[in-house]
C-alpha cells in the first residue's frame, strides 16, 4: 500500500469519526451524515485507484445496481418500518463480509496474502473469524427482520436443549476454524459458513419481538466486527477503525437498551422472555374494574389543563397515530396548554424509534424529552396521555419485588393529576404483567385504536 | 602482509555482498507477505484505540438520534466495499471475481440505502419555530 493510499484511508477514518460526532446534536447531525458520505467516497475512489483494480466496467455496473436498489428502498420506506429496514441492511453487510472472505480464499494474491493453498496462518485465522461473524450477522439479521416485519412469529421460539445445541455448534465452529487454518481445505471453509448460518438462526429465534431493540443493536455491532475482521485480512486500518466504531456503537446501544429494561445482556440473549406464555402467567388480578372514559371527556379535560405530557410507545407506531397525535397536541397548545413528550429508552422497536416518528409528524425535537429529563415533572403535570406504551409506565416496577419488570426504570405517569391511557383492550403488555396503573383513581382508560382515539379527541377539541 | 590485507579486503567485500543480498531477501520477503506478521499486532493496536474513540464518540450521541446513529453506522460498516473492490478488480474472470462483484453490489445497497435513509430521518428533526 502506497503512502498516499494509506493517508487517504486515514482521512476517511477521521471523517467517519467526525460523522458520528456530528450526531451529538440535531443541529449538527446532517453535516455529520454528509461527512460520512464524503469519507465513503474517498475510500471508494482510493481503492479504485489501486493498480490491482482494473475491471471498472463490471464494478461500475455492480455498484450502480446496488446503489439504485438501496436508494429506491430508502426513499420509499415508511418510518414505522425503520427497525426491519435496518435489520435487513445489517444482513447485507454480513453477507458481503462472507463473499469478500470467500474471494480472498480463492484468490489470495489479489489481497497480497500469498497463493492458493499457502495462505499464511494469521490471514487464515482472520479470514475465518471474519467469515463466521459475517455469516452469523447475515442469518441473525434475517430472522430479526422476519420477526419485526411479521413474517416470523414475534413470540420467542423455545425448545428443550436449545442452549446446549448452540454451545455445541459454537464449539464446532471453533474446531472447524482450527482445522481450516491447518488444512486450508475448501470444504472446511464452506462448513464454517454453513454452521455459522445455522447458529445465527438459532441465536435469534428464542428472542421475543419487544427485545428486538437489543438484538438489532447487537447485530449492528456484529456487522462492525465482521468489517474489522476483514480489515485484518486486508491489512487495512480503515476497515479496522470503522469496524471498531460500528462495533462499539452497537454494543453501547445494546447496553443502553438492556439498562432500560433492567435486564442483563445474557438474559436477553438466552431468550424466552415475553410473548404469549408470559402473558398467560400474569393474568391473576383481572377481576378488578378499570375506569373507562371516552374521547369527549378526555378532550374536555385536556382543554382545561395547563400542562400535558404525552407518553408514546410502540402501539402508536403500529397504529400510525403520530400525525393525529401531533395535530391533537397543536390544538391543545393553541388552547394554551404546555405540551411535551416523554420517551422511555426502550419505547418502540429500535433505539430512538419514537423520536424519529415524532419528528416525522413535525413535532419539534425540543418538545421531546428523555426519561431523565422529564420524569420529575410528572408530579406537577395536569394530564399524562399514554398512547401505545404499557410496561414502561407500570408502577409495579418500583414496588412489587415479585414482578417480572421489577427494577426497570419507568416513567412516573402515576404522579400526574390525571392519566389517560389509550389502549386496544385490557391485555397485559409484552412482559406479561398487569399494569397497576389501570386501577388507579386518577386513571381513565380510552379503549380503541390509537389513531382513531386521537382523531375523536381532535373532533372534541374543535367543537 | 599485503596478501593478508588483500584477503581481508576481499573477505570484507564478500561480507558486504552477502549482507546486501540478505537485506534484499528480507525486503522481498516482507513484500510478498505484505509485512503481515508485523501487521497483526499493529492492527490490534489500532483496533483497541479505535474502540476507545468509538466509546467516547457514541456516548456523546444524544438519545434522540439513536435511530439515525444506527443508520449511519450501518452505512459506514459497508466500508467493507474496499475489500469487495479489490476482489472484483482483476481482469481475468474467475469465481473469486464474481464473489467480489456480488459483495460490491450488496455493499452498494447498504451505502446508498444507509446514507439516504439517515438523511431522510435527520431532515425531519426540526426546532420549535
Coordinates of C-alpha atoms in Angstrom, one line a residue:
Chain A
X1 CA 0.0 0.0 0.0
X2 CA 1.5 3.3 -1.0
X3 CA 1.9 6.2 1.5
X4 CA -0.7 8.2 -0.4
X5 CA -3.3 5.4 -0.2
X6 CA -2.7 5.0 3.5
X7 CA -3.1 8.7 4.0
X8 CA -6.3 8.8 2.1
X9 CA -7.7 5.9 4.1
X10 CA -6.7 7.8 7.3
X11 CA -8.7 10.8 6.1
X12 CA -11.7 8.6 5.5
X13 CA -11.4 7.1 9.0
X14 CA -11.3 10.6 10.6
X15 CA -14.3 11.7 8.5
X16 CA -16.2 8.7 9.8
X17 CA -15.4 9.5 13.4
X18 CA -16.5 13.1 12.8
X19 CA -19.7 11.9 11.2
X20 CA -20.7 10.0 14.4
X21 CA -19.6 13.0 16.4
X22 CA -22.0 15.2 14.5
X23 CA -24.9 13.2 15.9
X24 CA -24.3 14.7 19.3
X25 CA -26.9 17.3 18.4
X26 CA -29.8 17.5 15.9
X27 CA -28.4 20.8 14.6
X28 CA -25.0 19.3 13.5
X29 CA -26.4 15.9 12.6
X30 CA -27.0 16.5 8.8
X31 CA -23.4 17.8 8.4
X32 CA -22.3 14.6 10.2
X33 CA -24.1 12.5 7.7
X34 CA -22.5 14.4 4.9
X35 CA -19.0 13.9 6.3
X36 CA -19.8 10.1 6.4
X37 CA -20.7 10.3 2.7
X38 CA -17.5 12.2 1.9
X39 CA -15.5 9.6 3.9
X40 CA -17.0 6.7 2.0
X41 CA -16.4 8.5 -1.4
X42 CA -12.8 9.0 -0.6
X43 CA -12.4 5.3 0.5
X44 CA -14.0 4.0 -2.7
X45 CA -12.1 6.3 -5.1
X46 CA -8.8 5.5 -3.3
X47 CA -9.5 1.8 -3.7
X48 CA -10.4 2.2 -7.3
X49 CA -7.0 3.8 -8.0
X50 CA -5.3 0.7 -6.7
X51 CA -3.2 -0.8 -9.6
X52 CA -4.8 -4.2 -9.0
X53 CA -8.3 -2.8 -9.7
X54 CA -8.9 -2.9 -13.4
X55 CA -12.4 -4.1 -14.3
X56 CA -14.1 -0.8 -14.0
X57 CA -17.0 -1.7 -16.2
X58 CA -18.2 -4.7 -14.2
X59 CA -17.6 -2.9 -10.9
X60 CA -19.5 0.2 -12.2
X61 CA -22.5 -2.0 -13.2
X62 CA -22.5 -3.8 -9.8
X63 CA -22.2 -0.5 -7.9
X64 CA -25.0 1.1 -9.9
X65 CA -27.4 -1.8 -9.5
X66 CA -26.7 -1.9 -5.7
X67 CA -27.0 1.9 -5.5
X68 CA -30.3 2.0 -7.3
X69 CA -31.8 -0.7 -5.1
X70 CA -30.5 0.9 -1.9
X71 CA -31.7 4.4 -2.8
X72 CA -35.2 3.3 -4.0
X73 CA -35.8 1.3 -0.8
X74 CA -34.5 4.1 1.4
X75 CA -36.7 6.7 -0.4
X76 CA -39.9 4.7 -0.2
X77 CA -39.7 3.1 3.2
X78 CA -42.2 4.2 5.8
X79 CA -40.7 5.5 9.0
X80 CA -42.6 3.0 11.1
X81 CA -40.8 0.2 9.2
X82 CA -37.3 1.5 10.1
X83 CA -36.4 -1.2 12.5
X84 CA -36.9 -4.0 9.9
X85 CA -35.1 -2.0 7.3
X86 CA -32.1 -1.6 9.5
X87 CA -32.1 -5.3 10.3
X88 CA -32.3 -6.1 6.6
X89 CA -29.4 -3.8 5.8
X90 CA -27.3 -5.4 8.6
X91 CA -27.8 -8.8 6.9
X92 CA -26.3 -7.4 3.7
X93 CA -23.1 -6.3 5.5
X94 CA -22.8 -9.8 6.9
X95 CA -23.2 -11.4 3.6
X96 CA -20.8 -9.1 1.9
X97 CA -18.2 -10.0 4.5
X98 CA -18.7 -13.7 3.7
X99 CA -18.3 -13.0 0.0
X100 CA -15.2 -10.9 0.5
X101 CA -13.6 -13.6 2.7
X102 CA -14.5 -16.3 0.2
X103 CA -13.0 -14.3 -2.6
X104 CA -9.8 -13.8 -0.6
X105 CA -9.7 -17.5 0.0
X106 CA -9.9 -18.4 -3.7
X107 CA -7.6 -15.6 -5.0
X108 CA -5.3 -14.6 -2.2
X109 CA -2.9 -12.8 -4.5
X110 CA -5.5 -10.0 -5.1
X111 CA -5.2 -9.3 -1.4
X112 CA -1.4 -9.8 -1.1
X113 CA -1.8 -12.7 1.2
X114 CA 0.2 -15.5 -0.6
X115 CA -1.1 -18.0 -3.0
X116 CA -3.9 -20.6 -3.1
X117 CA -3.0 -23.4 -0.6
X118 CA -0.2 -21.4 1.0
X119 CA -2.1 -18.6 2.7
X120 CA -0.2 -17.5 5.9
X121 CA -1.7 -18.8 9.2
X122 CA -2.5 -15.4 10.5
X123 CA -4.5 -14.5 7.4
X124 CA -6.5 -17.7 7.6
X125 CA -7.4 -17.1 11.2
X126 CA -8.6 -13.5 10.4
X127 CA -10.4 -14.7 7.3
X128 CA -12.3 -17.5 9.1
X129 CA -13.3 -15.3 12.0
X130 CA -14.5 -12.6 9.7
X131 CA -16.5 -15.2 7.7
X132 CA -18.1 -16.7 10.8
X133 CA -19.1 -13.3 12.3
X134 CA -20.4 -12.2 8.9
X135 CA -22.5 -15.3 8.4
X136 CA -24.0 -15.1 11.9
X137 CA -24.9 -11.5 11.2
X138 CA -26.5 -12.4 7.9
X139 CA -28.9 -15.1 9.1
X140 CA -29.4 -13.5 12.6
X141 CA -30.5 -10.2 10.9
X142 CA -32.8 -12.0 8.5
X143 CA -34.6 -13.7 11.4
X144 CA -34.8 -10.3 13.2
X145 CA -36.1 -8.8 10.0
X146 CA -38.8 -11.5 9.8
X147 CA -39.9 -11.0 13.4
X148 CA -40.1 -7.2 13.0
X149 CA -41.9 -7.5 9.7
X150 CA -44.2 -10.2 10.9
X151 CA -43.0 -12.9 8.5
X152 CA -41.9 -14.9 11.5
X153 CA -43.9 -15.0 14.8
X154 CA -42.7 -12.4 17.2
X155 CA -43.1 -14.9 20.0
X156 CA -40.0 -16.5 21.4
X157 CA -39.5 -20.0 20.0
X158 CA -38.1 -22.0 22.8
X159 CA -37.3 -25.7 22.8
X160 CA -35.5 -28.1 25.1
X161 CA -31.7 -28.3 24.9
X162 CA -31.6 -25.1 22.8
X163 CA -28.7 -23.5 24.6
X164 CA -26.8 -26.8 24.6
X165 CA -27.1 -27.1 20.9
X166 CA -25.9 -23.6 20.4
X167 CA -22.9 -24.3 22.7
X168 CA -22.1 -27.4 20.7
X169 CA -22.4 -25.6 17.4
X170 CA -20.2 -22.8 18.7
X171 CA -17.5 -25.2 19.8
X172 CA -17.9 -27.0 16.5
X173 CA -17.2 -23.7 14.6
X174 CA -14.1 -23.1 16.6
X175 CA -12.9 -26.7 15.9
X176 CA -13.6 -26.1 12.2
X177 CA -11.7 -22.9 12.2
X178 CA -8.7 -24.6 13.8
X179 CA -8.8 -27.4 11.2
X180 CA -9.3 -25.0 8.4
X181 CA -6.2 -23.0 9.4
X182 CA -4.1 -26.1 9.3
X183 CA -5.5 -27.8 6.1
X184 CA -6.8 -24.7 4.1
X185 CA -9.4 -27.1 2.7
X186 CA -12.3 -25.5 0.8
X187 CA -15.0 -27.9 2.2
X188 CA -14.0 -26.7 5.6
X189 CA -14.4 -23.1 4.6
X190 CA -18.0 -23.6 3.4
X191 CA -18.7 -25.8 6.5
X192 CA -17.7 -22.8 8.7
X193 CA -20.1 -20.6 6.6
X194 CA -22.9 -23.1 6.9
X195 CA -22.5 -23.8 10.6
X196 CA -22.4 -20.0 11.3
X197 CA -25.6 -19.6 9.2
X198 CA -27.3 -22.1 11.4
X199 CA -26.1 -20.7 14.7
X200 CA -27.2 -17.2 13.5
X201 CA -30.8 -18.5 13.2
X202 CA -30.8 -20.4 16.4
X203 CA -29.4 -17.5 18.4
X204 CA -32.3 -15.2 17.4
X205 CA -35.4 -17.4 17.3
X206 CA -35.8 -17.6 21.1
X207 CA -35.9 -13.9 21.4
X208 CA -39.3 -12.1 21.6
X209 CA -40.4 -9.2 19.5
X210 CA -40.1 -6.4 22.0
X211 CA -36.5 -7.5 22.8
X212 CA -35.6 -6.7 19.2
X213 CA -34.1 -3.2 20.0
X214 CA -31.3 -5.1 21.9
X215 CA -30.9 -7.6 19.1
X216 CA -30.9 -5.0 16.3
X217 CA -28.2 -3.1 18.2
X218 CA -26.3 -6.3 18.8
X219 CA -26.4 -7.2 15.1
X220 CA -25.3 -3.7 14.3
X221 CA -22.3 -4.3 16.5
X222 CA -21.6 -7.7 14.8
X223 CA -21.6 -6.2 11.3
X224 CA -18.9 -3.8 12.6
X225 CA -16.7 -6.6 14.0
X226 CA -17.1 -8.5 10.7
X227 CA -15.8 -5.5 8.8
X228 CA -12.9 -5.2 11.3
X229 CA -12.1 -8.9 10.8
X230 CA -11.9 -8.4 7.0
X231 CA -9.7 -5.3 7.7
X232 CA -7.1 -7.6 9.3
X233 CA -7.1 -9.9 6.3
X234 CA -6.5 -6.9 4.1
X235 CA -4.1 -5.2 6.5
X236 CA -6.3 -2.2 6.1
X237 CA -6.6 0.2 9.0
X238 CA -9.7 2.0 7.6
X239 CA -11.7 -1.2 7.9
X240 CA -10.4 -1.9 11.4
X241 CA -11.2 1.6 12.6
X242 CA -14.6 1.7 11.1
X243 CA -15.4 -1.8 12.3
X244 CA -14.4 -0.8 15.8
X245 CA -16.5 2.4 15.7
X246 CA -19.6 0.5 14.5
X247 CA -18.9 -2.4 16.8
X248 CA -18.7 -0.2 19.9
X249 CA -21.6 1.8 18.8
X250 CA -23.9 -1.3 18.6
X251 CA -22.5 -2.6 21.9
X252 CA -23.3 0.7 23.7
X253 CA -26.8 0.8 22.2
X254 CA -27.4 -2.8 23.4
X255 CA -26.2 -1.8 26.8
X256 CA -28.5 1.2 27.0
X257 CA -31.5 -0.9 25.9
X258 CA -30.7 -3.6 28.5
X259 CA -30.4 -1.0 31.2
X260 CA -33.7 0.5 30.1
X261 CA -35.3 -2.9 30.9
X262 CA -33.2 -3.6 33.9
X263 CA -32.1 -6.9 32.3
X264 CA -28.7 -8.3 31.6
X265 CA -27.5 -8.8 28.1
X266 CA -27.2 -12.5 28.8
X267 CA -30.8 -12.6 30.0
X268 CA -32.0 -11.1 26.7
X269 CA -29.7 -13.4 24.7
X270 CA -31.0 -16.6 26.4
X271 CA -34.4 -15.5 25.2
X272 CA -37.8 -16.9 26.1
X273 CA -38.9 -13.5 27.6
X274 CA -42.4 -12.2 26.8
X275 CA -44.9 -13.3 24.3
X276 CA -48.0 -15.4 24.9
X277 CA -46.5 -17.7 27.6
X278 CA -45.7 -14.8 29.8
X279 CA -49.0 -13.1 29.1
X280 CA -51.0 -16.0 30.4
X281 CA -48.9 -16.3 33.5
X282 CA -49.7 -12.7 34.5
X283 CA -53.5 -12.7 34.4
X284 CA -54.2 -13.0 38.1
X285 CA -55.8 -9.7 39.1
X286 CA -58.3 -9.4 36.2
X287 CA -61.4 -9.2 38.4
X288 CA -60.7 -5.6 39.2
X289 CA -62.5 -3.0 37.2
X290 CA -60.7 -0.1 35.4
X291 CA -62.5 3.2 34.9
X292 CA -63.4 3.7 31.3
X293 CA -63.8 7.1 29.6
X294 CA -64.5 8.4 26.2
X295 CA -62.8 10.8 23.8
X296 CA -65.2 13.7 24.6
X297 CA -64.4 13.5 28.3
X298 CA -60.7 13.4 27.5
X299 CA -61.0 16.4 25.1
X300 CA -62.9 18.4 27.7
X301 CA -60.4 17.7 30.5
X302 CA -57.3 18.3 28.4
X303 CA -58.7 21.6 27.1
X304 CA -58.8 22.9 30.6
X305 CA -55.3 21.7 31.5
X306 CA -52.2 23.8 31.8
X307 CA -49.5 21.1 31.4
X308 CA -49.7 17.9 29.4
X309 CA -47.1 15.2 28.9
X310 CA -47.7 12.6 26.1
X311 CA -46.0 9.2 26.5
X312 CA -45.9 7.3 23.2
X313 CA -45.0 3.7 22.7
X314 CA -44.8 1.0 20.1
X315 CA -48.7 1.0 19.8
X316 CA -48.5 4.5 18.4
X317 CA -46.2 3.2 15.7
X318 CA -48.4 0.2 14.9
X319 CA -51.5 2.5 14.6
X320 CA -49.5 5.1 12.6
X321 CA -51.0 7.6 15.1
X322 CA -48.1 10.1 15.2
X323 CA -49.7 12.6 12.8
X324 CA -53.1 12.6 14.5
X325 CA -51.3 12.8 17.9
X326 CA -49.3 15.9 16.8
X327 CA -52.5 17.5 15.5
X328 CA -54.1 16.9 18.9
X329 CA -51.0 18.4 20.5
X330 CA -51.2 21.5 18.3
X331 CA -54.8 22.1 19.2
X332 CA -54.0 21.8 22.9
X333 CA -51.2 24.2 22.6
X334 CA -53.5 26.6 20.8
X335 CA -55.8 26.3 23.8
X336 CA -53.0 27.5 26.0
X337 CA -51.5 24.2 27.4
X338 CA -47.9 23.3 27.5
X339 CA -47.5 20.0 25.6
X340 CA -44.4 17.9 25.9
X341 CA -43.4 14.3 25.0
X342 CA -41.7 11.8 27.3
X343 CA -39.7 9.0 25.7
X344 CA -38.6 5.8 27.5
X345 CA -35.3 4.4 26.3
X346 CA -36.9 1.1 25.1
X347 CA -40.1 2.6 23.6
X348 CA -40.5 1.2 20.1
X349 CA -38.6 -1.5 18.3
X350 CA -35.2 0.2 17.9
X351 CA -33.3 2.8 19.8
X352 CA -34.7 6.3 19.1
X353 CA -37.6 4.9 17.2
X354 CA -40.2 7.2 18.8
X355 CA -38.1 10.3 18.3
X356 CA -38.0 9.7 14.6
X357 CA -41.7 9.1 14.3
X358 CA -42.5 12.3 16.2
X359 CA -40.0 14.2 14.1
X360 CA -41.7 12.8 11.0
X361 CA -45.0 14.2 12.3
X362 CA -43.3 17.6 12.7
X363 CA -43.0 17.6 16.4
X364 CA -40.1 20.0 17.2
X365 CA -37.3 18.0 18.9
X366 CA -37.0 20.3 21.8
X367 CA -40.5 19.3 23.0
X368 CA -39.4 15.6 23.0
X369 CA -37.6 14.7 26.3
X370 CA -35.8 11.7 27.6
X371 CA -36.8 9.8 30.8
X372 CA -34.1 11.5 33.0
X373 CA -35.0 15.0 31.7
X374 CA -38.8 14.8 32.3
X375 CA -39.5 12.2 34.9
X376 CA -39.6 14.6 37.9
X377 CA -42.1 16.9 36.1
X378 CA -45.0 14.4 36.2
X379 CA -45.9 15.4 39.7
X380 CA -46.5 19.0 38.6
X381 CA -48.4 17.9 35.4
X382 CA -52.1 18.1 35.0
X383 CA -52.5 15.3 32.4
X384 CA -50.4 12.4 31.3
X385 CA -51.5 11.0 28.0
X386 CA -50.2 7.4 27.5
X387 CA -50.6 6.2 23.9
X388 CA -49.4 2.7 22.9
X389 CA -47.0 2.3 25.9
X390 CA -47.6 0.0 28.7
X391 CA -44.9 -1.8 30.7
X392 CA -42.7 1.4 30.8
X393 CA -45.4 3.1 32.9
X394 CA -46.1 0.3 35.3
X395 CA -45.5 1.4 38.9
X396 CA -45.1 -2.2 39.9
X397 CA -41.6 -2.0 38.6
X398 CA -40.8 0.1 41.7
X399 CA -42.9 -1.6 44.3
X400 CA -43.5 -5.2 43.5
X401 CA -40.4 -7.3 44.0
X402 CA -42.0 -10.4 42.5
X403 CA -42.9 -8.6 39.3
X404 CA -41.0 -9.6 36.1
X405 CA -40.2 -6.0 35.4
X406 CA -39.1 -5.1 39.0
X407 CA -36.3 -2.6 38.9
X408 CA -36.9 -1.4 35.4
X409 CA -36.8 2.4 35.2
X410 CA -40.3 3.7 34.4
X411 CA -41.9 7.0 33.5
X412 CA -43.8 8.1 36.7
X413 CA -47.0 8.9 34.9
X414 CA -49.0 7.9 38.1
X415 CA -47.8 11.1 39.7
X416 CA -49.7 13.3 37.2
X417 CA -53.1 14.8 38.2
X418 CA -55.0 12.8 35.6
X419 CA -53.8 9.8 33.4
X420 CA -55.4 8.9 30.1
X421 CA -54.4 5.5 28.9
X422 CA -55.1 4.8 25.2
X423 CA -55.2 1.1 24.6
X424 CA -56.9 -1.5 22.4
X425 CA -58.1 -3.7 25.3
X426 CA -57.2 -4.8 28.8
X427 CA -54.5 -7.2 27.7
X428 CA -51.2 -7.0 29.6
X429 CA -48.0 -5.7 27.9
X430 CA -45.1 -7.5 26.5
X431 CA -43.7 -8.5 29.8
X432 CA -47.0 -10.3 30.6
X433 CA -47.5 -8.2 33.7
X434 CA -50.8 -6.5 34.6
X435 CA -50.3 -2.7 34.8
X436 CA -51.2 -1.4 38.2
X437 CA -51.8 2.0 36.7
X438 CA -55.1 0.9 35.1
X439 CA -56.8 0.6 38.5
X440 CA -55.7 3.9 40.0
X441 CA -58.3 6.5 40.9
X442 CA -56.7 9.1 38.6
X443 CA -56.6 6.8 35.6
X444 CA -59.2 6.8 32.8
X445 CA -58.9 4.2 30.1
X446 CA -59.6 5.2 26.5
X447 CA -60.2 2.0 24.6
X448 CA -59.7 1.8 20.8
X449 CA -57.2 2.2 18.0
X450 CA -54.6 4.8 18.9
X451 CA -55.2 6.8 15.7
X452 CA -59.0 6.7 16.0
X453 CA -58.9 7.8 19.6
X454 CA -56.7 10.8 18.7
X455 CA -59.0 11.8 15.9
X456 CA -62.0 11.6 18.1
X457 CA -60.3 13.8 20.7
X458 CA -59.4 16.3 17.9
X459 CA -63.1 16.4 17.0
X460 CA -64.0 17.0 20.6
X461 CA -61.4 19.8 20.9
X462 CA -62.6 21.5 17.7
X463 CA -66.2 21.7 19.0
Chain B
X1 CA 51.3 -8.8 5.0
X2 CA 49.9 -7.2 1.8
X3 CA 48.5 -10.6 0.9
X4 CA 46.6 -10.9 4.2
X5 CA 45.4 -7.3 3.8
X6 CA 44.2 -8.2 0.3
X7 CA 42.4 -11.3 1.5
X8 CA 40.9 -9.3 4.3
X9 CA 39.7 -6.7 1.8
X10 CA 38.2 -9.5 -0.4
X11 CA 36.5 -11.0 2.6
X12 CA 35.0 -7.8 3.7
X13 CA 33.8 -7.2 0.2
X14 CA 32.2 -10.6 0.2
X15 CA 30.7 -10.0 3.6
X16 CA 29.2 -6.8 2.3
X17 CA 27.7 -8.6 -0.7
X18 CA 26.2 -11.2 1.5
X19 CA 24.8 -8.5 3.7
X20 CA 23.3 -6.8 0.7
X21 CA 21.7 -10.0 -0.6
X22 CA 20.3 -10.7 2.8
X23 CA 18.7 -7.3 3.1
X24 CA 17.3 -7.7 -0.4
X25 CA 15.9 -11.1 0.5
X26 CA 14.4 -9.7 3.7
X27 CA 12.7 -6.9 1.9
X28 CA 11.4 -9.2 -0.8
X29 CA 10.0 -11.5 1.9
X30 CA 8.4 -8.5 3.6
X31 CA 6.9 -7.6 0.2
X32 CA 5.4 -11.0 -0.6
X33 CA 4.0 -11.5 2.9
X34 CA 2.8 -7.8 2.9
X35 CA 4.7 -7.4 6.1
X36 CA 1.8 -9.4 7.5
X37 CA 3.2 -10.8 10.7
X38 CA 4.0 -7.2 11.8
X39 CA 0.6 -6.0 10.8
X40 CA -1.4 -8.2 13.3
X41 CA 0.0 -6.5 16.4
X42 CA -0.2 -3.1 14.7
X43 CA -3.7 -3.8 13.7
X44 CA -4.7 -4.9 17.2
X45 CA -3.3 -1.6 18.5
X46 CA -5.4 0.3 16.0
X47 CA -8.4 -1.7 16.9
X48 CA -8.1 -1.2 20.6
X49 CA -7.5 2.6 20.2
X50 CA -10.5 2.9 17.8
X51 CA -12.7 1.1 20.3
X52 CA -11.9 3.8 22.8
X53 CA -12.6 6.5 20.3
X54 CA -15.9 4.8 19.4
X55 CA -16.8 4.5 23.1
X56 CA -16.4 8.2 23.8
X57 CA -17.9 9.4 20.5
X58 CA -21.0 7.2 20.8
X59 CA -21.8 8.1 24.4
X60 CA -21.9 11.7 23.3
X61 CA -24.6 11.0 20.8
X62 CA -27.9 12.3 22.0
X63 CA -30.5 9.5 22.7
X64 CA -33.0 11.3 20.4
X65 CA -30.7 10.5 17.5
X66 CA -30.1 6.8 18.2
X67 CA -32.0 5.7 15.1
X68 CA -30.0 7.9 12.8
X69 CA -26.9 6.6 14.6
X70 CA -27.8 3.1 13.5
X71 CA -28.4 4.3 10.0
X72 CA -25.0 6.0 9.8
X73 CA -23.1 3.1 11.4
X74 CA -24.9 0.7 9.1
X75 CA -23.8 2.8 6.1
X76 CA -20.2 3.2 7.2
X77 CA -19.8 -0.5 8.1
X78 CA -20.2 -1.1 4.3
X79 CA -16.7 0.3 4.0
X80 CA -16.1 -3.4 3.6
X81 CA -16.7 -2.5 -0.1
X82 CA -12.9 -1.7 -0.1
X83 CA -12.3 -5.5 0.2
X84 CA -15.0 -6.2 -2.4
X85 CA -13.5 -3.8 -4.9
X86 CA -10.0 -5.4 -4.5
X87 CA -11.7 -8.8 -5.0
X88 CA -13.6 -7.7 -8.1
X89 CA -10.6 -5.8 -9.5
X90 CA -8.6 -8.4 -11.6
X91 CA -9.3 -8.5 -15.3
X92 CA -9.5 -12.3 -15.7
X93 CA -12.8 -13.8 -14.7
X94 CA -12.9 -16.4 -12.0
X95 CA -15.1 -17.4 -9.1
X96 CA -13.2 -15.0 -6.8
X97 CA -14.0 -12.0 -9.0
X98 CA -17.7 -12.9 -9.1
X99 CA -17.8 -13.2 -5.3
X100 CA -16.2 -9.7 -5.3
X101 CA -18.8 -8.3 -7.7
X102 CA -21.7 -9.7 -5.6
X103 CA -20.1 -8.2 -2.5
X104 CA -19.8 -4.8 -4.3
X105 CA -23.5 -4.9 -5.1
X106 CA -24.5 -5.8 -1.5
X107 CA -22.3 -3.1 0.0
X108 CA -23.6 -0.5 -2.5
X109 CA -27.2 -1.3 -1.5
X110 CA -26.1 -0.6 2.1
X111 CA -24.1 2.5 1.4
X112 CA -26.8 4.3 -0.6
X113 CA -29.7 2.9 1.5
X114 CA -28.0 3.7 4.8
X115 CA -27.0 7.3 4.0
X116 CA -30.2 8.1 2.2
X117 CA -32.5 6.8 5.0
X118 CA -30.4 8.6 7.6
X119 CA -30.6 11.8 5.6
X120 CA -34.4 11.4 5.5
X121 CA -34.6 10.9 9.2
X122 CA -32.3 13.8 10.0
X123 CA -34.2 16.2 7.7
X124 CA -37.3 15.7 9.8
X125 CA -35.7 16.8 13.1
X126 CA -36.7 20.5 13.4
X127 CA -36.5 23.0 16.2
X128 CA -39.5 24.8 17.6
X129 CA -40.5 27.8 15.5

